[in-house]
XYZ file of C-alpha atoms in Angstrom:
324
model
C -8.388 -53.590 42.220
C -6.816 -52.359 45.914
C -7.765 -48.483 47.151
C -4.326 -47.200 46.470
C -4.299 -48.638 42.603
C -7.912 -47.655 41.695
C -6.985 -44.422 43.456
C -3.716 -43.695 40.503
C -5.666 -44.564 38.167
C -8.492 -42.257 39.443
C -6.212 -39.143 40.139
C -4.660 -39.851 36.378
C -8.609 -39.978 34.810
C -9.672 -36.964 36.893
C -5.823 -35.159 35.894
C -6.677 -36.392 31.632
C -10.164 -34.908 31.826
C -8.963 -31.663 33.458
C -6.492 -31.571 30.522
C -8.831 -32.665 28.244
C -11.384 -30.022 29.271
C -8.363 -27.071 28.936
C -7.678 -28.300 26.252
C -10.556 -27.296 24.779
C -10.944 -24.617 26.570
C -7.641 -23.378 24.557
C -9.656 -24.326 21.496
C -12.787 -21.979 22.105
C -10.953 -18.648 23.519
C -8.614 -17.330 20.639
C -6.157 -15.710 21.074
C -5.693 -15.737 25.152
C -2.407 -13.109 24.542
C -0.532 -10.959 22.750
C 0.387 -12.587 19.198
C 3.214 -12.498 17.277
C 4.382 -12.266 13.134
C 7.115 -13.621 12.251
C 9.257 -11.642 9.384
C 12.392 -13.361 7.651
C 13.660 -10.003 6.467
C 14.557 -6.504 6.974
C 12.267 -3.620 8.064
C 10.819 -1.809 5.077
C 10.508 -5.249 3.587
C 7.849 -6.297 1.731
C 6.427 -8.669 3.792
C 8.056 -5.811 6.838
C 5.429 -3.588 4.964
C 2.407 -6.017 4.333
C 3.120 -7.522 8.509
C 2.474 -3.800 9.618
C -0.427 -3.228 7.565
C -2.507 -6.486 8.440
C -0.929 -5.836 11.929
C -2.947 -2.922 13.543
C -6.815 -4.359 11.670
C -6.025 -7.689 13.121
C -5.469 -6.423 16.612
C -8.485 -5.090 16.542
C -10.218 -7.659 15.542
C -8.751 -10.382 17.240
C -8.763 -8.365 21.075
C -5.310 -8.499 21.531
C -2.169 -7.193 20.619
C -0.009 -8.271 17.021
C 3.700 -7.716 17.061
C 5.646 -8.079 14.126
C 8.947 -9.574 15.133
C 12.060 -9.445 12.247
C 13.484 -11.924 12.391
C 16.392 -11.622 9.004
C 18.179 -13.939 7.380
C 18.771 -16.609 5.019
C 16.606 -15.451 2.305
C 13.500 -16.154 5.293
C 14.447 -19.033 5.989
C 15.562 -18.760 9.667
C 11.724 -17.080 10.559
C 10.539 -19.608 8.271
C 11.954 -22.196 10.566
C 10.796 -20.622 13.691
C 8.082 -20.929 12.595
C 7.329 -24.923 11.753
C 8.539 -25.128 15.296
C 6.605 -23.046 17.907
C 4.638 -24.274 19.969
C 3.263 -21.547 22.232
C -0.707 -21.021 19.191
C 0.575 -17.617 18.967
C 3.050 -17.403 16.762
C 2.543 -16.695 13.060
C 4.965 -15.434 9.916
C 4.347 -14.421 6.857
C 6.589 -16.295 4.245
C 7.486 -15.304 0.306
C 7.402 -18.013 -3.357
C 10.967 -19.135 -1.980
C 10.572 -20.107 1.879
C 7.373 -23.152 1.379
C 7.890 -23.455 -2.445
C 11.629 -23.945 -3.494
C 13.143 -23.860 -0.140
C 13.470 -27.604 -0.173
C 15.294 -28.100 -3.530
C 17.589 -24.864 -3.036
C 18.429 -26.044 0.944
C 19.058 -29.727 1.017
C 19.460 -29.563 4.999
C 16.569 -27.670 5.501
C 15.351 -28.105 8.789
C 11.687 -28.044 8.360
C 9.315 -29.174 5.651
C 7.282 -26.880 3.389
C 5.052 -29.805 3.434
C 4.572 -30.336 6.531
C 5.173 -28.034 9.111
C 2.468 -25.961 7.836
C -0.389 -24.721 8.494
C -1.656 -22.436 5.042
C -3.860 -19.231 6.484
C -4.276 -17.375 3.678
C -2.457 -15.849 0.088
C -1.900 -12.052 1.593
C -0.299 -10.377 -1.927
C 0.743 -11.183 -5.562
C 2.027 -8.950 -7.883
C 3.195 -10.172 -11.022
C 7.184 -9.527 -12.423
C 7.855 -6.725 -14.839
C 11.048 -7.899 -17.628
C 12.672 -4.855 -17.417
C 15.707 -3.674 -19.991
C 17.523 -0.119 -20.238
C 15.729 2.621 -21.653
C 17.010 2.653 -25.044
C 16.671 -0.665 -26.229
C 14.254 -1.650 -28.190
C 9.754 -2.918 -26.812
C 7.764 -5.776 -28.553
C 9.454 -8.807 -30.622
C 12.445 -6.302 -31.768
C 13.527 -6.888 -28.602
C 13.151 -10.600 -27.974
C 15.037 -10.341 -30.917
C 17.884 -8.163 -29.977
C 17.934 -10.419 -26.874
C 18.818 -14.036 -29.034
C 20.670 -12.670 -31.457
C 22.770 -11.110 -28.153
C 23.564 -14.661 -27.162
C 25.672 -15.144 -24.102
C 27.135 -11.345 -24.203
C 23.786 -9.878 -22.655
C 23.501 -9.849 -18.389
C 20.460 -10.441 -16.552
C 20.493 -9.053 -12.816
C 18.251 -11.201 -10.274
C 18.900 -10.895 -6.830
C 19.851 -13.924 -4.977
C 20.414 -17.242 -6.756
C 17.391 -19.393 -6.461
C 15.669 -15.694 -5.744
C 12.736 -15.896 -8.099
C 14.024 -13.520 -10.725
C 16.397 -16.072 -11.100
C 14.505 -19.207 -11.283
C 11.869 -16.646 -13.316
C 14.480 -15.494 -15.702
C 15.669 -19.684 -16.085
C 11.676 -19.937 -17.463
C 12.099 -17.630 -20.064
C 14.999 -19.205 -21.248
C 13.686 -22.475 -21.206
C 10.533 -20.755 -23.075
C 12.887 -18.712 -25.785
C 14.710 -20.700 -28.515
C 18.149 -19.471 -28.196
C 17.861 -17.055 -25.515
C 21.535 -17.311 -22.993
C 21.179 -14.129 -20.866
C 24.056 -15.354 -17.882
C 23.093 -14.400 -14.397
C 24.691 -11.376 -12.707
C 23.447 -11.535 -9.012
C 22.723 -8.790 -6.888
C 22.314 -8.314 -2.629
C 18.712 -6.261 -3.831
C 17.351 -4.697 -6.099
C 19.218 -1.358 -5.574
C 22.136 -2.724 -7.164
C 19.601 -4.747 -10.036
C 18.713 -1.045 -11.113
C 22.142 0.878 -11.374
C 24.019 -1.901 -12.999
C 20.992 -1.267 -15.049
C 21.173 1.563 -15.521
C 25.338 1.604 -15.487
C 25.314 -0.819 -19.059
C 26.233 -4.391 -17.375
C 23.019 -5.554 -17.359
C 19.949 -6.049 -20.875
C 17.727 -6.991 -18.591
C 16.032 -8.493 -15.778
C 13.174 -9.698 -13.090
C 11.468 -6.952 -10.842
C 8.321 -6.870 -9.067
C 6.029 -3.474 -10.288
C 6.355 -1.611 -6.875
C 10.054 -1.781 -7.505
C 9.972 -1.419 -11.484
C 6.818 1.300 -12.440
C 9.150 4.265 -10.976
C 11.729 3.711 -13.098
C 9.682 2.915 -15.871
C 7.506 5.845 -15.480
C 10.167 8.390 -15.046
C 11.692 6.794 -18.632
C 15.410 5.681 -17.115
C 13.961 1.908 -17.985
C 11.966 0.889 -20.603
C 9.223 -2.493 -18.553
C 8.815 -5.001 -22.052
C 6.209 -7.220 -20.485
C 4.519 -8.496 -17.359
C 4.894 -12.315 -16.314
C 1.110 -13.918 -15.307
C -0.773 -11.937 -17.933
C -2.069 -7.437 -17.147
C -2.623 -6.315 -13.996
C -3.812 -3.526 -12.794
C -0.554 -2.531 -11.197
C 0.981 -1.650 -14.592
C -1.601 -1.682 -16.937
C 0.332 0.659 -19.629
C 2.774 -2.886 -19.597
C 1.543 -5.467 -21.737
C 1.524 -8.850 -20.512
C 5.082 -10.850 -22.245
C 2.897 -13.055 -24.905
C 1.600 -9.516 -26.405
C 5.080 -8.861 -26.487
C 6.707 -11.677 -28.607
C 7.803 -13.017 -25.670
C 6.692 -16.619 -24.663
C 3.551 -17.162 -22.217
C 4.849 -17.230 -18.585
C 2.794 -18.084 -15.385
C 4.186 -16.816 -12.224
C 3.788 -14.718 -9.957
C 5.501 -13.188 -5.867
C 3.331 -12.740 -3.607
C 3.181 -13.198 0.548
C 1.027 -15.679 2.451
C 0.400 -15.563 6.554
C 0.841 -19.183 7.643
C 1.794 -20.683 11.331
C 2.821 -23.844 12.476
C 0.816 -27.244 11.159
C 0.572 -27.701 14.787
C -1.880 -24.546 15.063
C -5.020 -24.903 17.434
C -8.300 -26.047 15.121
C -9.614 -22.565 16.752
C -7.294 -20.203 15.174
C -6.624 -21.533 12.260
C -10.344 -20.941 11.951
C -10.293 -17.642 13.318
C -8.102 -16.567 10.959
C -9.123 -18.099 8.411
C -12.571 -16.124 9.003
C -11.029 -12.608 9.623
C -7.606 -12.504 7.245
C -10.063 -12.620 3.988
C -12.398 -9.800 5.741
C -9.652 -7.080 6.677
C -8.275 -7.625 3.100
C -11.436 -7.198 1.307
C -11.340 -3.520 3.292
C -10.718 -1.219 0.600
C -8.455 1.505 2.448
C -6.798 -2.151 3.084
C -6.376 -3.564 -0.492
C -5.097 0.621 -1.448
C -2.267 0.860 1.666
C -1.353 -2.193 -0.601
C -1.560 -1.511 -3.951
C 0.213 1.572 -3.606
C 2.934 -0.491 -1.741
C 2.887 -2.342 -5.584
C 0.796 -4.940 -4.389
C -2.618 -6.573 -4.804
C -4.300 -7.462 -1.936
C -5.838 -11.227 -2.518
C -8.591 -13.236 -0.569
C -8.125 -17.036 -0.002
C -8.493 -20.109 1.923
C -6.329 -21.923 3.854
C -6.835 -24.918 0.555
C -6.216 -22.348 -1.777
C -3.389 -21.308 -0.408
C -2.236 -24.956 0.095
C -3.165 -25.939 -3.619
C -1.303 -22.869 -5.103
C 2.136 -23.475 -2.881
C 1.209 -27.967 -4.294
C 1.570 -26.522 -7.904
C 4.143 -24.118 -7.520
C 6.694 -26.261 -5.462
C 6.634 -28.661 -9.073
C 7.262 -25.176 -11.245
C 10.132 -24.267 -9.416
C 10.491 -27.812 -8.648
C 11.747 -28.413 -12.370
C 12.792 -25.057 -13.298
C 15.825 -25.822 -10.433
C 15.852 -29.980 -11.834
C 15.627 -29.152 -15.722
C 17.917 -26.251 -15.628
C 20.311 -27.688 -13.331
C 20.548 -25.287 -9.992
C 22.429 -25.096 -7.397
C 23.400 -22.481 -4.952
C 27.175 -22.387 -4.756
């Protein structure tokens, strides 16, 4: 080997070692600057509130600023796509069920792969869905008898095609022989509530943070909860106890990073985030917003995503649900 060739080879070997050492140092010292948490919904939305409750204690634990940035649009999929493609090692995202489970089946041209493009970090919050109805309708088995008798003359509200409130109702219909209410989609739960109070809707599924103030004021009736009883609405029976089917479905928020997120970042977040979620004050703040804080490992979140993708995928397929 000539002197020039040897020198070139030595240079590239040195550069390779230097790059490897830099990467190792990067993995050992994380975070090295501020962290951005992307939220795919507007300020004041549940994922946004969750992100802002998490941001301060996360900043204190990591010693870097944690900035919440809203990128609303496409049911959270725009922000999820940015997170999936992030390469700065300091971008995370708070996502909802649909972004990581049903989105791929509803959006054939989805620009990211929910199963491959994210590093699951932790489930953050969960809540059952409350089946609500106008206050003048009966409760318990009498409600389901009336609903079946109403056939397709009854309507149910949702916050959009493919939302959990939509897929959950279709799951309820599939498990309740003769239940045939038609979907009426709305931009959000406030519009669903207004339509129900006005007599245009006979039922809807929504989170307890939205539903229970209306129920406790006497404006709506809570029929039952999906996923069993909950401390978020202790006075409300499960759907099965109310005479309906056993339904296991929750809404949730989770923290994820891009699949390329460094091992150091994933490891540190997997350690710190559960500690934050065990803090009584943080748990109470989330509870006040209608959510239960939950602690999960990355593996636990990954397993949940797999199971729920199958559940919601079956609903979409068997009920022939398509975005119009």
